[in-house]
Coordinates of C-alpha atoms and ligand atoms in Angstrom, one line a residue:
X1 CA 167.9 81.2 151.7
X2 CA 171.3 81.8 149.8
X3 CA 172.1 85.6 149.1
X4 CA 171.7 85.5 145.6
X5 CA 168.2 84.1 146.2
X6 CA 167.3 86.5 148.3
X7 CA 168.4 89.1 145.8
X8 CA 166.4 87.7 143.1
X9 CA 163.4 87.3 145.4
X10 CA 163.5 91.3 146.5
X11 CA 164.1 92.3 142.6
X12 CA 160.6 89.8 141.6
X13 CA 158.9 91.4 144.6
X14 CA 159.9 95.1 143.4
X15 CA 158.7 94.3 139.8
X16 CA 155.7 93.0 141.2
X17 CA 154.9 96.2 143.1
X18 CA 156.0 98.5 140.2
X19 CA 153.3 96.7 138.0
X20 CA 150.7 96.7 140.4
X21 CA 151.4 100.8 140.4
X22 CA 151.2 100.6 136.8
X23 CA 148.0 99.2 136.9
X24 CA 146.4 101.3 139.6
X25 CA 147.7 104.4 138.1
X26 CA 145.8 103.0 134.6
X27 CA 142.5 102.5 136.6
X28 CA 143.1 106.3 138.6
X29 CA 143.2 107.7 134.9
X30 CA 140.1 105.6 134.0
X31 CA 138.0 106.6 137.0
X32 CA 138.5 110.6 136.4
X33 CA 137.3 109.6 132.7
X34 CA 134.4 108.0 134.3
X35 CA 133.5 110.7 136.4
X36 CA 134.0 112.8 133.5
X37 CA 131.2 111.3 131.6
X38 CA 128.9 110.0 134.3
X39 CA 125.6 110.3 133.1
X40 CA 126.6 109.6 129.3
X41 CA 126.0 105.9 129.1
X42 CA 127.3 105.9 125.6
X43 CA 130.5 107.4 126.8
X44 CA 131.0 104.7 129.9
X45 CA 130.2 102.0 127.5
X46 CA 132.7 103.1 125.2
X47 CA 135.3 103.4 128.0
X48 CA 134.3 99.6 129.5
X49 CA 134.6 98.1 126.5
X50 CA 137.9 99.5 125.8
X51 CA 139.5 99.0 129.1
X52 CA 138.3 95.3 129.1
X53 CA 140.1 95.1 125.4
X54 CA 142.8 96.9 126.6
X55 CA 143.2 94.7 129.9
X56 CA 143.1 91.7 127.8
X57 CA 145.8 92.3 125.2
X58 CA 147.9 93.6 128.2
X59 CA 147.0 90.9 130.7
X60 CA 147.1 87.8 128.3
X61 CA 147.9 88.7 124.6
X62 CA 151.5 90.6 125.4
X63 CA 152.5 88.1 128.2
X64 CA 151.9 85.9 125.1
X65 CA 154.0 87.4 122.9
X66 CA 156.7 88.0 125.4
X67 CA 157.2 84.5 125.8
X68 CA 157.1 83.8 121.9
X69 CA 159.1 86.5 120.4
X70 CA 160.7 87.9 123.6
X71 CA 160.5 91.3 125.3
X72 CA 161.4 93.7 122.0
X73 CA 158.5 92.6 120.4
X74 CA 156.2 92.6 123.4
X75 CA 157.1 96.3 124.1
X76 CA 156.3 97.4 120.4
X77 CA 152.9 95.5 121.0
X78 CA 152.1 96.8 124.2
X79 CA 152.8 100.6 122.7
X80 CA 150.6 99.7 119.4
X81 CA 147.8 98.8 121.7
X82 CA 148.3 102.0 123.5
X83 CA 148.4 104.1 120.7
X84 CA 145.5 102.4 119.1
X85 CA 143.2 102.5 122.1
X86 CA 144.0 105.9 122.7
X87 CA 143.0 107.0 119.3
X88 CA 139.7 105.5 119.5
X89 CA 139.3 106.6 122.7
X90 CA 139.8 110.0 121.6
X91 CA 137.9 110.1 118.4
X92 CA 134.7 108.3 120.6
X93 CA 135.0 110.9 123.4
X94 CA 136.1 114.0 121.5
X95 CA 139.7 114.3 123.3
X96 CA 138.9 115.2 126.8
X97 CA 142.1 116.7 129.2
X98 CA 141.8 113.2 131.5
X99 CA 142.7 111.0 128.5
X100 CA 145.9 112.8 127.6
X101 CA 146.9 111.9 131.0
X102 CA 147.5 108.8 129.9
X103 CA 150.4 110.1 127.6
X104 CA 153.0 110.9 130.0
X105 CA 151.5 107.9 132.1
X106 CA 152.6 105.7 129.2
X107 CA 155.6 107.5 128.5
X108 CA 156.9 106.3 132.9
X109 CA 157.2 102.9 131.5
X110 CA 159.4 102.8 128.3
X111 CA 162.2 100.4 130.0
X112 CA 164.6 100.6 127.2
X113 CA 164.6 97.4 126.1
X114 CA 166.4 96.4 123.0
X115 CA 167.8 99.5 122.3
X116 CA 164.5 100.7 120.1
X117 CA 162.7 102.8 122.9
X118 CA 163.3 106.3 121.6
X119 CA 162.1 105.4 118.5
X120 CA 159.2 104.1 120.0
X121 CA 158.4 106.8 122.0
X122 CA 158.5 109.2 119.3
X123 CA 156.3 106.9 117.2
X124 CA 153.8 106.4 119.8
X125 CA 153.7 110.8 120.4
X126 CA 153.6 111.1 116.5
X127 CA 150.8 108.7 116.0
X128 CA 148.6 110.5 118.8
X129 CA 149.2 114.0 117.9
X130 CA 148.3 113.2 113.7
X131 CA 145.2 110.9 115.0
X132 CA 144.3 113.9 117.6
X133 CA 144.7 116.8 115.1
X134 CA 142.6 114.9 112.6
X135 CA 140.2 114.3 114.8
X136 CA 139.9 118.0 115.4
X137 CA 141.2 118.0 118.8
X138 CA 142.6 122.0 120.3
X139 CA 146.1 121.9 119.5
X140 CA 146.7 122.9 122.7
X141 CA 146.3 119.8 124.1
X142 CA 148.5 117.9 121.9
X143 CA 151.1 120.3 122.0
X144 CA 151.1 120.3 125.8
X145 CA 150.8 116.6 127.1
X146 CA 153.4 115.4 124.1
X147 CA 155.9 118.1 125.9
X148 CA 155.2 116.5 129.0
X149 CA 155.2 112.9 128.2
X150 CA 158.6 113.8 126.4
X151 CA 160.0 114.5 129.1
X152 CA 158.4 112.2 131.4
X153 CA 160.3 109.4 128.8
X154 CA 163.9 111.5 128.9
X155 CA 163.5 111.3 132.9
X156 CA 162.7 107.2 132.7
X157 CA 165.0 106.9 130.4
X158 CA 168.0 108.6 132.0
X159 CA 166.8 107.2 135.2
X160 CA 167.1 103.3 133.9
X161 CA 170.6 104.3 132.5
X162 CA 171.6 105.5 135.7
X163 CA 170.4 102.4 137.2
X164 CA 172.4 100.5 134.8
X165 CA 175.6 102.2 135.1
X166 CA 175.4 101.6 139.1
X167 CA 174.6 97.9 138.9
X168 CA 177.5 97.9 135.7
X169 CA 179.7 99.3 139.1
X170 CA 178.6 97.7 141.7
X171 CA 180.0 94.4 140.0
X172 CA 182.8 95.7 139.0
X173 CA 183.5 96.4 142.6
X174 CA 182.4 93.1 143.4
X175 CA 184.9 91.4 141.3
X176 CA 187.8 94.0 142.4
X177 CA 187.1 93.2 145.8
X178 CA 186.6 89.3 145.2
X179 CA 190.4 89.8 144.0
X180 CA 191.5 91.5 146.7
X181 CA 190.1 88.8 149.3
X182 CA 191.9 86.2 147.3
X183 CA 194.7 88.1 147.2
X184 CA 194.6 89.1 151.2
X185 CA 194.3 85.3 151.8
X186 CA 197.3 84.7 149.9
X187 CA 199.3 86.9 151.7
X188 CA 198.2 85.8 155.2
X189 CA 198.8 82.2 153.8
X190 CA 202.8 83.5 153.2
X191 CA 203.1 85.5 156.2
X192 CA 202.2 82.7 158.6
X193 CA 204.4 80.6 156.3
X194 CA 207.3 83.3 156.4
X195 CA 206.7 83.8 160.5
X196 CA 207.4 79.8 160.8
X197 CA 210.2 79.5 158.1
X198 CA 211.8 82.5 160.5
X199 CA 211.5 80.7 163.3
X200 CA 212.7 77.2 161.6
X201 CA 215.6 79.2 160.2
X202 CA 216.7 80.8 163.5
X203 CA 216.7 77.6 164.9
X204 CA 219.0 75.9 162.5
X205 CA 221.7 79.0 161.8
X206 CA 222.5 78.9 165.6
X207 CA 224.0 75.4 165.7
X208 CA 224.9 75.7 161.9
X209 CA 227.8 78.4 162.6
X210 CA 229.5 76.3 164.6
X211 CA 229.4 73.1 162.7
X212 CA 230.0 75.4 159.7
X213 CA 233.1 77.1 161.5
X214 CA 234.1 73.5 163.3
X215 CA 234.5 71.4 160.1
X216 CA 236.2 74.2 158.2
X217 CA 238.9 74.3 160.8
X218 CA 238.7 70.3 161.1
X219 CA 239.1 70.2 157.6
X220 CA 242.1 73.3 157.1
X221 CA 244.1 71.1 160.4
X222 CA 243.6 68.0 158.5
X223 CA 244.7 69.4 155.1
X224 CA 248.1 71.0 156.5
X225 CA 249.1 68.0 158.3
X226 CA 247.8 65.7 155.1
X227 CA 251.1 63.9 154.5
X228 CA 251.3 62.5 157.9
X229 CA 247.9 61.1 158.2
X230 CA 247.4 57.3 157.7
X231 CA 245.5 56.3 155.0
X232 CA 241.1 56.0 155.7
X233 CA 241.9 59.8 157.3
X234 CA 243.2 60.7 153.7
X235 CA 240.1 59.8 152.5
X236 CA 238.1 62.8 154.7
X237 CA 241.1 65.2 153.6
X238 CA 240.5 64.5 149.8
X239 CA 236.6 63.5 149.5
X240 CA 234.4 63.4 152.5
X241 CA 235.1 66.5 154.3
X242 CA 234.8 68.8 151.1
X243 CA 231.5 67.0 150.5
X244 CA 230.4 67.4 154.3
X245 CA 231.1 71.4 153.6
X246 CA 229.5 71.6 150.6
X247 CA 226.4 70.0 151.9
X248 CA 227.1 72.6 154.8
X249 CA 227.3 75.1 152.4
X250 CA 223.7 74.2 150.8
X251 CA 222.4 74.4 154.4
X252 CA 223.0 78.2 155.1
X253 CA 222.0 79.1 151.5
X254 CA 218.4 77.4 152.1
X255 CA 218.6 79.0 156.0
X256 CA 219.4 82.6 154.2
X257 CA 216.9 82.3 151.5
X258 CA 214.2 81.2 154.5
X259 CA 215.3 84.2 156.5
X260 CA 215.1 86.7 153.5
X261 CA 211.9 85.2 152.6
X262 CA 210.4 85.7 155.9
X263 CA 211.5 89.2 157.2
X264 CA 214.2 90.6 154.5
X265 CA 217.7 90.9 155.9
X266 CA 219.1 94.7 157.5
X267 CA 220.0 95.6 154.1
X268 CA 218.9 99.4 154.3
X269 CA 217.3 101.2 151.2
X270 CA 219.7 103.1 149.1
X271 CA 219.7 104.8 146.0
X272 CA 221.5 102.3 143.4
X273 CA 221.8 101.0 139.4
X274 CA 219.5 98.4 138.9
X275 CA 221.0 97.4 135.5
X276 CA 224.1 97.2 137.7
X277 CA 222.4 94.6 139.9
X278 CA 220.6 92.8 136.7
X279 CA 224.4 92.3 135.0
X280 CA 225.6 90.8 138.5
X281 CA 222.6 88.6 138.8
X282 CA 223.9 87.1 135.0
X283 CA 227.5 86.4 136.2
X284 CA 226.1 84.9 139.5
X285 CA 223.7 82.9 137.3
X286 CA 226.1 81.8 134.9
X287 CA 226.5 78.7 135.4
X288 CA 222.9 77.8 135.3
X289 CA 222.5 79.9 132.0
X290 CA 225.6 78.2 129.9
X291 CA 223.8 75.7 127.8
X292 CA 221.2 78.3 126.4
X293 CA 221.6 82.0 124.4
X294 CA 221.2 84.8 126.7
X295 CA 219.6 88.0 125.4
X296 CA 220.1 91.2 127.5
X297 CA 217.8 94.4 127.0
X298 CA 219.1 97.0 129.4
X299 CA 217.2 100.5 129.0
X300 CA 217.6 103.9 130.8
X301 CA 216.5 103.9 134.2
X302 CA 216.3 106.7 136.6
X303 CA 217.0 107.1 139.9
X304 CA 215.8 103.9 141.5
X305 CA 216.0 103.3 145.8
X306 CA 215.5 100.0 147.4
X307 CA 217.6 97.2 148.5
X308 CA 219.7 96.3 145.7
X309 CA 221.0 93.0 146.9
X310 CA 217.6 91.6 147.4
X311 CA 216.6 92.6 143.8
X312 CA 219.2 91.2 142.3
X313 CA 219.0 87.9 144.5
X314 CA 215.1 88.2 142.9
X315 CA 216.9 88.3 139.3
X316 CA 219.4 85.7 140.0
X317 CA 216.3 83.7 141.8
X318 CA 214.3 84.2 138.4
X319 CA 217.4 83.7 135.6
X320 CA 218.1 80.1 137.8
X321 CA 214.8 79.2 137.4
X322 CA 214.6 80.1 133.5
X323 CA 217.9 78.3 132.8
X324 CA 216.5 75.3 134.7
X325 CA 213.6 75.3 132.6
X326 CA 215.5 75.7 128.9
X327 CA 216.6 72.9 126.9
X328 CA 220.0 73.5 125.5
X329 CA 219.9 75.9 122.5
X330 CA 216.5 77.9 124.1
X331 CA 216.5 81.5 125.0
X332 CA 216.5 83.6 128.4
X333 CA 215.8 86.8 127.6
X334 CA 216.2 89.4 130.6
X335 CA 215.1 93.2 130.0
X336 CA 214.8 96.2 132.2
X337 CA 212.5 99.2 131.2
X338 CA 211.5 102.7 133.0
X339 CA 207.9 103.0 132.9
X340 CA 206.7 106.6 134.8
X341 CA 207.0 106.2 138.4
X342 CA 208.0 102.1 138.2
X343 CA 210.5 99.8 136.7
X344 CA 209.7 96.8 135.1
X345 CA 212.4 93.9 134.8
X346 CA 211.0 90.8 132.4
X347 CA 213.2 87.3 132.4
X348 CA 211.4 85.7 129.6
X349 CA 212.7 82.0 128.6
X350 CA 211.7 79.6 126.0
X351 CA 211.6 76.6 128.2
X352 CA 208.9 74.1 129.5
X353 CA 206.4 76.4 130.5
X354 CA 204.1 75.5 133.1
X355 CA 200.8 73.9 133.7
X356 CA 198.0 75.9 135.2
X357 CA 198.4 74.0 138.3
X358 CA 201.7 74.9 139.0
X359 CA 201.3 78.3 138.4
X360 CA 198.5 78.5 140.9
X361 CA 201.2 77.1 143.9
X362 CA 204.0 78.8 142.4
X363 CA 204.8 81.3 145.4
X364 CA 204.2 78.5 148.0
X365 CA 207.5 77.8 150.1
X366 CA 208.6 75.1 149.4
X367 CA 206.8 73.8 146.4
X368 CA 208.5 72.5 143.9
X369 CA 208.5 70.3 140.7
X370 CA 212.1 69.5 140.8
X371 CA 214.1 66.3 141.6
X372 CA 215.2 66.1 145.3
X373 CA 218.7 67.9 145.5
X374 CA 217.8 70.2 142.5
X375 CA 215.2 72.6 144.0
X376 CA 214.1 73.9 147.4
X377 CA 211.1 75.4 146.4
X378 CA 212.1 78.5 147.8
X379 CA 213.0 80.8 145.2
X380 CA 210.1 82.3 143.8
X381 CA 208.8 82.5 147.9
X382 CA 211.6 84.3 148.3
X383 CA 211.5 86.4 144.9
X384 CA 207.9 87.3 146.3
X385 CA 209.0 88.3 149.6
X386 CA 211.4 90.7 148.6
X387 CA 209.4 92.3 145.4
X388 CA 206.1 93.1 148.0
X389 CA 208.5 94.3 150.6
X390 CA 209.3 96.9 148.0
X391 CA 205.8 97.7 147.0
X392 CA 205.9 96.2 144.0
X393 CA 204.4 92.9 142.0
X394 CA 205.3 89.7 140.1
X395 CA 203.4 88.4 137.3
X396 CA 203.6 85.4 135.4
X397 CA 202.5 84.1 132.0
X398 CA 203.6 80.6 130.9
X399 CA 202.5 78.2 128.3
X400 CA 203.3 74.5 128.5
X401 CA 205.7 73.7 126.0
X402 CA 206.4 77.2 125.0
X403 CA 208.3 79.0 127.8
X404 CA 207.7 81.6 130.5
X405 CA 208.0 85.1 131.3
X406 CA 208.0 86.8 135.0
X407 CA 207.6 90.2 134.9
X408 CA 208.5 92.0 138.3
X409 CA 207.0 95.7 138.6
X410 CA 209.1 98.1 141.0
X411 CA 208.2 101.5 142.0
X412 CA 211.4 103.2 141.4
X413 CA 210.9 104.8 144.9
X414 CA 209.2 102.5 147.4
X415 CA 206.7 105.1 149.4
X416 CA 207.9 104.3 152.6
X417 CA 211.8 104.3 151.8
X418 CA 211.6 107.8 151.1
X419 CA 212.7 109.6 154.0
X420 CA 215.5 106.7 154.5
X421 CA 216.5 107.6 150.6
X422 CA 216.6 111.3 151.4
X423 CA 218.4 111.5 154.7
X424 CA 215.2 112.7 156.5
Ligands
ADP1 P1 212.5 75.8 143.3 O1 213.0 76.6 141.8 O2 213.6 75.4 144.2 O3 211.7 74.5 143.0 P2 211.2 78.3 143.0 O4 210.1 78.4 144.0 O5 212.3 78.7 142.2 O6 211.5 76.8 143.7 O7 210.2 77.5 141.6 C1 208.9 76.5 142.0 C2 208.9 75.9 140.5 O8 207.9 76.9 140.0 C3 209.6 75.6 140.1 O9 209.8 73.6 141.1 C4 209.2 75.2 138.9 O10 208.5 73.5 138.5 C5 208.5 76.1 138.6 N1 209.1 77.2 138.1 C6 209.7 78.4 138.1 N2 209.9 79.2 137.1 C7 210.4 78.2 136.3 C8 210.3 78.6 134.9 N3 210.9 79.7 134.3 N4 209.5 77.8 133.7 C9 209.0 76.6 134.2 N5 208.9 76.3 135.4 C10 209.3 77.1 136.6

């Protein structure tokens, strides 16, 4: 049995039990009335007749109204039937105390259907009291039992509201838990990919350092002796080695991205000027932004603590992506703002935007929609790694064909860094 059908079954079971209690309660009061009128056959006949009619109304007619017209109508019918039966029995039996027990008893079953419950309860009580007083009943009985009935109604009403509120809270918490679970799964995926990336980066980094140094030395040597070189080797100095060094620089860049994504570099958190980093990021990304109109809105920021080079890297990655997604003449907007204990950075563009599928895979390492050689799919994985390591969040909103906005929220002082920054 699935969890939801288990819940359905237990709710149904409870509802049936509640209905049984309602019936048994009604019969107990009826039994008290029979006891009171034992031997008075005319009264007993009246009681039996009203019990049969009421049983039919409750068991058949109200069920029918419920199915045809809904719960609100059925509740009005139930209340009318109870009130009329009460009045008939009262007139017929001269308002015995046992009959008044029905008043608070009925109030226990108002279940707040459709928001009319208070009006229904008041109408019921007023009707019964007026009929009783007109029928010569001792006013003490309607007065005291109406007070008891009002209390019973308020308790039932508040209890129903309490249960509803609790139910809403449970549902909200369930939703939040579900979201947290999804986030945890995503983190887990990213962290195992991060460990793998760290291993790969480490393995590539060592051979790459001597390849870089050897090829650079060879290039410098050949450049120095370029004049005396035979024709085929000349080509190495002018084309092959510069291109090789370019490739090497690119591989080194990817390796350092991978290392940063996987565990962050060894930079120590310090107090820094985030707007300075934003301006530096704009300068670095300038090559990718030349074709668009760049707007900046750097707000007044208080003290910010963190790894400044990494934050600059976050902004460079977001700006480069924005520039690459934006057609000539489009706009890229960079803003920073302080929001209480947080700093909000936004990189907004009027570029190609993203489909929901792309958005759902955005932070996965190696996910790219760019052609070979243009994208590594590491930019946003690095952004995500750095921002979460700072205790922040990255959010994205995007419309295909209209543009994209990346929002980064950073705590002005990441909780775990407080001790470091204040020198403790
Ligand atoms: P890369 O840029 O190397 O592809 P990223 O991780 O930086 O890797 O980005 C992953 C993908 O997210 C990109 O290939 C692109 O499809 C999409 N993307 C990122 N930023 C934007 C943007 N501002 N507008 C549209 N698409 C974007």
